[in-house]
Amino acid sequence: MLHVNDNFLKLPGSYLFAEIARRIKVYQQEHPEMNDLIRLGIGDVTQPLVPAVVEAMHKAVDEMGTPEGFRGYGPDYGYDFLVNAIREGDYAKRGIDIAYDEVFISDGAKCDVGNIQELFSEDAVIAVTDPVYPVYVDSNAMAGRAGDYVNDRWNRLVYLPCNSENGFVPSVPDRPVDVIYLCYPNNPTGTVLTKAQLKVFVDWAKQNGALIIYDAAYRAYVTTPDIPLSIYEIEGAREVAIECNSFSKTAGFTGTRCAYTVVPHEVKGMDAQDNAVELNAMWKRRMSTKFNGVSYPVQRGAAAVYTPEGQEQIRKIIAYYMENARVIREGLTAAGYEVFGGKDAPYIWLKVPEGMGSWEFFDVLLDRCHVVGTPGAGFGPSG
Ligand code: PLP
């Protein structure tokens, strides 16, 4: 009989969001009258796609229905029009030069941040901030790099705690690591790093031969001037960082699916003979083998985000989400809670009452207020 990948069996319980969904289901079965829950349990969007995107997608579908406009498989790494819109709109405009073949269009940042670990050796040492978006941890655990899950932590992972004591600014690792995952603006804490704080990580990675996987899925939510929207705003980052971005939170694409990852040519690893290898070439090989591209209408929709109308329309939607964040942040503060985030990210991170666990608080919030939150414990030991 087949030997399965035992690493899957080491994963604790169910994936966080599946457990939240399970608890909601149980609650609703016990309270069938309760069908107007406010669901803040997963970072999903609620507002429809903006008109510029819808129009572009309609047009693309019409094109596909004509002999001249029909397209089959697209380019493995994305259509020129979207790659160039990204290079211009997200980078060149901010003085960052990203080459055409350094951008890889995909169907989600979750897939990219989950799949990128295929490029690392089996024994690579991984550091994550704590709390952390669970995909970085679980994808490495599935590959056997996290060790064993003992007392609520993986014994081969290096955790970089982020809490109110350190102002949610992680320290660089206190031992050698090969990869550091950073997510800013941060899910789940809603906090950001300044350029100077991010530079500390870039410098450390350069000095220690480490790679940074930088997840900037929430970059569109930054309102404070001078907070970096891309790690490539930091000098030297092209040598050490891969950046993942998504249209999910920028333009409501959670159900439409489009994202991209930037792998600069300077980012290198070492093969078994100690030769330097470009991760860009490896990621190209991986994408062309395991991925067949995002659909043409969806890429047209994503490109429309960069038009003046698209930009104007998504700005309004982001302002709407940030207004919700303000209401929640100020409401919780007035109710006596200590809260973080909600200024440059849509997430609010709150300290639960003394003596209460985060799952316990989750249940109380659901039961008393009919609000679904996300328990901090699902994001790592510091959660
Ligand atoms: N990265 C972070 C930090 C996220 O919070 C999310 C979604 O919640 C994703 C990536 C997933 O993005 P996508 O919808 O592009 O897969």
Short mmCIF file of C-alpha atoms and ligand atoms in Angstrom, two decimals:
data_model
loop_
_atom_site.label_atom_id
_atom_site.label_comp_id
_atom_site.label_asym_id
_atom_site.label_seq_id
_atom_site.Cartn_x
_atom_site.Cartn_y
_atom_site.Cartn_z
CA MET A 1 0.00 0.00 0.00
CA LEU A 2 1.07 3.58 -0.65
CA HIS A 3 3.12 5.29 2.04
CA VAL A 4 1.53 8.69 2.61
CA ASN A 5 3.34 11.91 3.43
CA ASP A 6 3.41 11.63 7.23
CA ASN A 7 4.01 15.34 7.56
CA PHE A 8 0.33 15.93 6.80
CA LEU A 9 -0.57 13.85 9.83
CA LYS A 10 1.48 16.11 12.08
CA LEU A 11 -0.70 19.14 11.27
CA PRO A 12 -2.77 20.11 14.30
CA GLY A 13 -6.55 19.89 13.96
CA SER A 14 -8.17 21.50 10.99
CA TYR A 15 -7.03 24.55 9.14
CA LEU A 16 -7.99 27.64 11.18
CA PHE A 17 -10.73 28.90 8.88
CA ALA A 18 -12.27 25.44 8.57
CA GLU A 19 -12.51 25.27 12.37
CA ILE A 20 -14.17 28.69 12.46
CA ALA A 21 -16.69 27.56 9.83
CA ARG A 22 -17.35 24.42 11.86
CA ARG A 23 -18.06 26.40 15.03
CA ILE A 24 -20.40 28.76 13.17
CA LYS A 25 -22.29 25.78 11.75
CA VAL A 26 -22.68 24.21 15.18
CA TYR A 27 -23.83 27.56 16.61
CA GLN A 28 -26.40 28.04 13.85
CA GLN A 29 -27.71 24.50 14.27
CA GLU A 30 -28.25 25.24 17.95
CA HIS A 31 -29.69 28.72 17.20
CA PRO A 32 -31.55 28.37 13.89
CA GLU A 33 -33.07 31.85 14.36
CA MET A 34 -29.59 33.37 14.24
CA ASN A 35 -28.92 33.94 10.56
CA ASP A 36 -27.69 37.53 10.58
CA LEU A 37 -24.22 36.99 12.00
CA ILE A 38 -21.60 39.64 11.28
CA ARG A 39 -18.79 37.58 9.79
CA LEU A 40 -15.32 38.93 10.39
CA GLY A 41 -13.84 35.44 10.68
CA ILE A 42 -12.01 35.34 7.37
CA GLY A 43 -10.48 38.25 5.52
CA ASP A 44 -12.97 38.23 2.68
CA VAL A 45 -14.30 41.20 0.75
CA THR A 46 -17.98 42.12 0.62
CA GLN A 47 -18.21 44.77 -2.10
CA PRO A 48 -18.83 43.90 -5.76
CA LEU A 49 -16.19 44.18 -8.47
CA VAL A 50 -15.82 47.78 -9.67
CA PRO A 51 -17.36 48.80 -13.03
CA ALA A 52 -13.99 49.22 -14.78
CA VAL A 53 -13.13 45.59 -13.99
CA VAL A 54 -16.56 44.25 -14.93
CA GLU A 55 -16.51 46.10 -18.25
CA ALA A 56 -13.06 44.80 -19.13
CA MET A 57 -14.07 41.25 -18.28
CA HIS A 58 -17.28 41.48 -20.34
CA LYS A 59 -15.33 42.76 -23.29
CA ALA A 60 -12.80 39.96 -22.95
CA VAL A 61 -15.50 37.31 -22.83
CA ASP A 62 -17.08 38.77 -25.99
CA GLU A 63 -13.68 38.67 -27.70
CA MET A 64 -13.28 35.02 -26.74
CA GLY A 65 -16.57 34.31 -28.54
CA THR A 66 -15.22 35.47 -31.91
CA PRO A 67 -12.83 33.64 -34.25
CA GLU A 68 -10.39 36.60 -34.23
CA GLY A 69 -10.52 37.16 -30.47
CA PHE A 70 -10.51 33.58 -29.24
CA ARG A 71 -7.51 32.50 -27.17
CA GLY A 72 -6.53 29.10 -25.88
CA TYR A 73 -3.73 28.55 -23.38
CA GLY A 74 -2.17 31.87 -22.46
CA PRO A 75 1.47 32.57 -21.69
CA ASP A 76 2.62 30.56 -18.63
CA TYR A 77 3.63 33.65 -16.69
CA GLY A 78 0.79 35.98 -17.69
CA TYR A 79 -0.25 38.19 -20.62
CA ASP A 80 2.01 41.11 -21.56
CA PHE A 81 -0.74 43.66 -20.96
CA LEU A 82 -1.11 42.66 -17.30
CA VAL A 83 2.58 42.11 -16.59
CA ASN A 84 3.36 45.56 -18.00
CA ALA A 85 0.44 47.21 -16.17
CA ILE A 86 1.83 45.78 -12.91
CA ARG A 87 5.41 46.85 -13.68
CA GLU A 88 4.23 50.35 -14.42
CA GLY A 89 1.39 50.78 -11.90
CA ASP A 90 2.86 49.07 -8.85
CA TYR A 91 6.58 49.62 -9.40
CA ALA A 92 7.87 52.06 -12.06
CA LYS A 93 5.54 54.77 -10.73
CA ARG A 94 7.30 54.42 -7.39
CA GLY A 95 10.76 54.42 -8.93
CA ILE A 96 11.23 50.63 -8.84
CA ASP A 97 12.44 48.85 -11.94
CA ILE A 98 11.10 45.31 -12.29
CA ALA A 99 11.98 43.39 -15.46
CA TYR A 100 9.31 41.82 -17.62
CA ASP A 101 10.39 38.27 -16.82
CA GLU A 102 10.50 38.88 -13.08
CA VAL A 103 6.67 39.06 -12.78
CA PHE A 104 4.62 35.85 -12.56
CA ILE A 105 0.84 36.09 -12.78
CA SER A 106 -1.02 33.47 -10.76
CA ASP A 107 -4.44 32.61 -9.42
CA GLY A 108 -3.69 33.65 -5.86
CA ALA A 109 -1.15 34.83 -3.36
CA LYS A 110 -2.18 31.92 -1.16
CA CYS A 111 -1.02 29.48 -3.83
CA ASP A 112 2.19 31.43 -4.40
CA VAL A 113 3.18 31.79 -0.74
CA GLY A 114 2.22 28.15 -0.22
CA ASN A 115 4.05 26.84 -3.29
CA ILE A 116 7.23 28.92 -3.14
CA GLN A 117 8.67 26.56 -0.50
CA GLU A 118 9.07 23.92 -3.23
CA LEU A 119 12.23 25.83 -4.18
CA PHE A 120 13.84 25.33 -0.75
CA SER A 121 15.88 22.32 0.28
CA GLU A 122 14.19 19.84 2.59
CA ASP A 123 16.32 20.91 5.53
CA ALA A 124 16.00 24.68 5.05
CA VAL A 125 15.38 26.51 8.31
CA ILE A 126 12.30 28.72 8.23
CA ALA A 127 11.49 31.77 10.35
CA VAL A 128 8.00 33.22 10.66
CA THR A 129 6.60 36.14 12.58
CA ASP A 130 4.31 35.11 15.39
CA PRO A 131 1.32 35.55 15.04
CA VAL A 132 1.44 34.57 11.38
CA TYR A 133 -0.79 33.92 8.37
CA PRO A 134 -1.02 30.11 8.73
CA VAL A 135 -0.24 29.24 5.10
CA TYR A 136 3.50 29.93 5.48
CA VAL A 137 3.70 27.53 8.41
CA ASP A 138 1.43 24.77 7.18
CA SER A 139 2.95 24.63 3.69
CA ASN A 140 6.42 24.15 5.19
CA ALA A 141 5.06 21.66 7.73
CA MET A 142 3.59 19.60 4.87
CA ALA A 143 7.06 19.53 3.30
CA GLY A 144 8.61 18.34 6.57
CA ARG A 145 10.54 21.52 7.37
CA ALA A 146 8.63 22.48 10.51
CA GLY A 147 9.56 19.43 12.58
CA ASP A 148 6.95 18.27 15.08
CA TYR A 149 4.06 20.16 16.61
CA VAL A 150 4.69 20.08 20.35
CA ASN A 151 3.00 22.30 22.96
CA ASP A 152 1.37 24.58 20.37
CA ARG A 153 4.54 25.16 18.37
CA TRP A 154 6.59 23.58 15.63
CA ASN A 155 9.96 22.58 17.00
CA ARG A 156 11.96 23.26 13.80
CA LEU A 157 10.47 26.65 13.03
CA VAL A 158 12.01 29.86 14.29
CA TYR A 159 9.29 32.13 15.67
CA LEU A 160 9.76 35.89 15.73
CA PRO A 161 7.26 37.15 18.31
CA CYS A 162 5.25 40.31 17.56
CA ASN A 163 3.34 41.68 20.49
CA SER A 164 2.44 44.87 22.29
CA GLU A 165 5.73 44.73 24.22
CA ASN A 166 7.83 45.07 21.05
CA GLY A 167 5.29 47.29 19.29
CA PHE A 168 4.63 44.43 16.83
CA VAL A 169 8.08 44.91 15.34
CA PRO A 170 9.77 41.49 15.20
CA SER A 171 13.45 41.12 16.01
CA VAL A 172 15.69 39.54 13.41
CA PRO A 173 16.36 35.82 14.09
CA ASP A 174 18.81 35.09 16.90
CA ARG A 175 20.22 32.08 14.99
CA PRO A 176 20.92 31.22 11.35
CA VAL A 177 17.84 30.73 9.18
CA ASP A 178 17.45 30.27 5.44
CA VAL A 179 14.07 31.89 4.88
CA ILE A 180 12.05 34.58 6.66
CA TYR A 181 8.39 35.12 5.83
CA LEU A 182 7.20 38.69 6.34
CA CYS A 183 3.68 39.99 5.69
CA TYR A 184 3.18 43.75 5.71
CA PRO A 185 0.67 45.31 6.15
CA ASN A 186 0.23 42.40 8.51
CA ASN A 187 -2.44 39.77 8.62
CA PRO A 188 -3.53 39.27 11.38
CA THR A 189 -2.29 42.17 13.52
CA GLY A 190 -3.00 45.02 11.08
CA THR A 191 0.40 46.56 11.89
CA VAL A 192 3.07 47.82 9.47
CA LEU A 193 6.84 48.23 9.37
CA THR A 194 8.55 51.50 8.50
CA LYS A 195 11.27 51.56 5.86
CA ALA A 196 13.93 51.65 8.57
CA GLN A 197 12.41 48.63 10.35
CA LEU A 198 12.15 46.67 7.10
CA LYS A 199 15.71 47.61 6.18
CA VAL A 200 16.94 45.84 9.30
CA PHE A 201 15.54 42.59 7.85
CA VAL A 202 16.92 43.20 4.36
CA ASP A 203 20.38 43.93 5.78
CA TRP A 204 20.22 40.86 8.02
CA ALA A 205 19.16 38.66 5.10
CA LYS A 206 22.07 39.97 3.01
CA GLN A 207 24.59 39.43 5.77
CA ASN A 208 23.31 35.96 6.61
CA GLY A 209 22.49 34.60 3.16
CA ALA A 210 18.78 34.35 3.93
CA LEU A 211 15.81 34.78 1.62
CA ILE A 212 12.78 36.95 2.51
CA ILE A 213 9.33 36.00 1.24
CA TYR A 214 7.45 39.28 1.44
CA ASP A 215 3.65 39.06 1.30
CA ALA A 216 2.25 42.48 0.40
CA ALA A 217 -1.36 41.36 -0.18
CA TYR A 218 -2.67 44.37 1.79
CA ARG A 219 -0.43 47.07 0.32
CA ALA A 220 -3.42 49.01 -1.07
CA TYR A 221 -4.61 49.70 2.49
CA VAL A 222 -1.60 51.74 3.58
CA THR A 223 -2.58 55.32 4.37
CA THR A 224 0.41 56.55 6.42
CA PRO A 225 2.91 58.38 4.18
CA ASP A 226 6.29 56.69 3.80
CA ILE A 227 5.21 53.22 4.91
CA PRO A 228 6.70 50.93 2.23
CA LEU A 229 4.21 49.37 -0.21
CA SER A 230 6.86 47.06 -1.59
CA ILE A 231 10.01 45.56 -0.09
CA TYR A 232 11.85 46.75 -3.22
CA GLU A 233 11.61 50.28 -1.84
CA ILE A 234 14.41 49.13 0.48
CA GLU A 235 17.93 49.27 -0.89
CA GLY A 236 19.38 45.82 -1.47
CA ALA A 237 16.03 44.00 -1.37
CA ARG A 238 16.32 42.83 -4.98
CA GLU A 239 19.13 40.52 -3.87
CA VAL A 240 17.23 38.85 -1.06
CA ALA A 241 13.46 39.18 -1.48
CA ILE A 242 10.61 37.60 -3.39
CA GLU A 243 7.38 39.61 -3.21
CA CYS A 244 3.84 38.26 -3.45
CA ASN A 245 0.87 40.49 -4.23
CA SER A 246 -2.79 39.89 -4.87
CA PHE A 247 -5.79 41.53 -6.48
CA SER A 248 -7.99 39.87 -3.84
CA LYS A 249 -7.92 42.66 -1.29
CA THR A 250 -6.86 45.42 -3.65
CA ALA A 251 -9.77 44.99 -6.03
CA GLY A 252 -12.20 42.46 -4.59
CA PHE A 253 -10.82 39.46 -6.52
CA THR A 254 -11.19 36.86 -3.74
CA GLY A 255 -13.70 34.96 -5.86
CA THR A 256 -12.29 36.05 -9.23
CA ARG A 257 -8.69 34.94 -8.51
CA CYS A 258 -5.66 36.83 -9.72
CA ALA A 259 -2.34 37.61 -8.07
CA TYR A 260 1.34 37.95 -8.93
CA THR A 261 4.76 37.21 -7.55
CA VAL A 262 7.99 39.07 -8.31
CA VAL A 263 11.23 37.07 -8.35
CA PRO A 264 14.20 39.33 -9.18
CA HIS A 265 17.11 37.76 -11.05
CA GLU A 266 19.49 38.75 -8.25
CA VAL A 267 17.79 36.41 -5.77
CA LYS A 268 19.92 33.29 -5.59
CA GLY A 269 20.26 30.09 -3.64
CA MET A 270 22.96 27.46 -3.53
CA ASP A 271 22.82 23.99 -5.12
CA ALA A 272 24.41 20.85 -3.64
CA GLN A 273 27.74 21.71 -5.29
CA ASP A 274 27.64 25.24 -3.84
CA ASN A 275 26.88 26.86 -7.19
CA ALA A 276 24.64 29.91 -7.08
CA VAL A 277 21.25 29.31 -8.71
CA GLU A 278 18.67 31.93 -9.72
CA LEU A 279 15.35 31.37 -8.01
CA ASN A 280 13.73 33.18 -10.93
CA ALA A 281 14.73 30.33 -13.27
CA MET A 282 13.50 27.73 -10.79
CA TRP A 283 10.15 29.48 -10.32
CA LYS A 284 9.75 29.73 -14.11
CA ARG A 285 10.34 26.00 -14.34
CA ARG A 286 7.90 25.31 -11.56
CA MET A 287 5.15 27.54 -12.99
CA SER A 288 5.46 26.21 -16.52
CA THR A 289 5.27 22.65 -15.22
CA LYS A 290 2.47 22.95 -12.67
CA PHE A 291 0.38 25.95 -13.75
CA ASN A 292 -1.46 26.83 -16.92
CA GLY A 293 -2.17 30.49 -16.37
CA VAL A 294 -5.03 32.69 -15.24
CA SER A 295 -7.94 33.03 -17.66
CA TYR A 296 -7.82 35.82 -20.24
CA PRO A 297 -11.01 37.61 -19.02
CA VAL A 298 -9.70 37.63 -15.44
CA GLN A 299 -6.32 39.05 -16.51
CA ARG A 300 -8.13 41.73 -18.52
CA GLY A 301 -10.17 42.54 -15.41
CA ALA A 302 -7.00 42.78 -13.31
CA ALA A 303 -5.34 45.06 -15.87
CA ALA A 304 -8.37 47.39 -15.68
CA VAL A 305 -7.52 48.00 -12.01
CA TYR A 306 -4.58 50.12 -13.24
CA THR A 307 -6.66 52.43 -15.46
CA PRO A 308 -7.48 55.87 -14.00
CA GLU A 309 -11.15 54.83 -13.58
CA GLY A 310 -10.16 51.52 -12.02
CA GLN A 311 -7.84 53.26 -9.55
CA GLU A 312 -10.49 55.80 -8.60
CA GLN A 313 -13.13 53.09 -8.13
CA ILE A 314 -11.02 50.74 -6.00
CA ARG A 315 -9.84 53.66 -3.85
CA LYS A 316 -13.46 54.27 -2.82
CA ILE A 317 -13.98 50.64 -1.88
CA ILE A 318 -10.80 50.50 0.16
CA ALA A 319 -11.89 53.68 1.94
CA TYR A 320 -15.17 51.93 2.76
CA TYR A 321 -13.36 48.96 4.34
CA MET A 322 -11.06 51.27 6.24
CA GLU A 323 -14.07 53.18 7.56
CA ASN A 324 -15.38 49.87 8.91
CA ALA A 325 -11.99 49.31 10.50
CA ARG A 326 -12.14 52.77 12.09
CA VAL A 327 -15.62 52.09 13.51
CA ILE A 328 -14.49 48.76 14.96
CA ARG A 329 -11.22 50.18 16.29
CA GLU A 330 -12.84 53.19 17.95
CA GLY A 331 -15.78 51.13 19.26
CA LEU A 332 -13.51 48.58 20.86
CA THR A 333 -11.26 51.28 22.30
CA ALA A 334 -14.30 53.03 23.80
CA ALA A 335 -15.40 49.69 25.26
CA GLY A 336 -12.05 49.49 27.06
CA TYR A 337 -10.15 47.08 24.83
CA GLU A 338 -6.55 47.47 23.82
CA VAL A 339 -6.49 47.37 20.02
CA PHE A 340 -3.84 47.45 17.32
CA GLY A 341 -3.92 47.86 13.55
CA GLY A 342 -6.82 49.20 11.50
CA LYS A 343 -4.89 52.23 10.22
CA ASP A 344 -2.79 50.85 7.37
CA ALA A 345 -4.55 47.49 7.12
CA PRO A 346 -8.15 46.33 7.39
CA TYR A 347 -7.36 44.12 10.40
CA ILE A 348 -7.88 44.91 14.06
CA TRP A 349 -6.00 42.86 16.65
CA LEU A 350 -7.36 43.07 20.17
CA LYS A 351 -6.22 41.91 23.56
CA VAL A 352 -8.78 39.54 25.07
CA PRO A 353 -9.74 40.06 28.72
CA GLU A 354 -7.22 38.82 31.27
CA GLY A 355 -7.61 35.12 32.02
CA MET A 356 -9.58 34.34 28.86
CA GLY A 357 -8.27 32.32 25.91
CA SER A 358 -8.81 33.50 22.36
CA TRP A 359 -11.09 30.59 21.36
CA GLU A 360 -13.10 31.25 24.53
CA PHE A 361 -13.41 34.92 23.52
CA PHE A 362 -14.39 33.81 20.00
CA ASP A 363 -17.29 31.77 21.46
CA VAL A 364 -18.41 34.62 23.75
CA LEU A 365 -18.32 37.11 20.88
CA LEU A 366 -20.38 34.76 18.73
CA ASP A 367 -22.86 33.93 21.44
CA ARG A 368 -23.40 37.38 22.94
CA CYS A 369 -22.79 39.74 20.02
CA HIS A 370 -23.40 37.46 17.02
CA VAL A 371 -20.08 38.55 15.60
CA VAL A 372 -17.62 36.05 14.14
CA GLY A 373 -14.02 36.98 14.93
CA THR A 374 -10.81 35.07 14.38
CA PRO A 375 -9.11 33.63 17.48
CA GLY A 376 -5.51 34.69 17.90
CA ALA A 377 -4.45 31.18 18.86
CA GLY A 378 -5.01 30.11 15.26
CA PHE A 379 -2.11 32.34 14.19
CA GLY A 380 0.66 30.92 16.38
CA PRO A 381 1.85 30.76 19.99
CA SER A 382 1.83 34.56 20.47
CA GLY A 383 -1.75 34.71 19.24
N1 PLP B 1 -1.69 36.57 1.93
C1 PLP B 1 -2.31 37.03 3.02
C2 PLP B 1 -1.51 37.66 4.09
C3 PLP B 1 -3.71 36.93 3.14
O1 PLP B 1 -4.30 37.38 4.23
C4 PLP B 1 -4.45 36.32 2.12
C5 PLP B 1 -5.90 36.15 2.21
O2 PLP B 1 -6.54 36.27 3.21
C6 PLP B 1 -3.76 35.84 1.03
C7 PLP B 1 -2.40 35.97 0.95
C8 PLP B 1 -4.50 35.12 -0.05
O3 PLP B 1 -4.65 35.88 -1.17
P1 PLP B 1 -5.30 35.28 -2.48
O4 PLP B 1 -6.77 35.51 -2.39
O5 PLP B 1 -4.65 36.07 -3.58
O6 PLP B 1 -4.98 33.84 -2.56
#
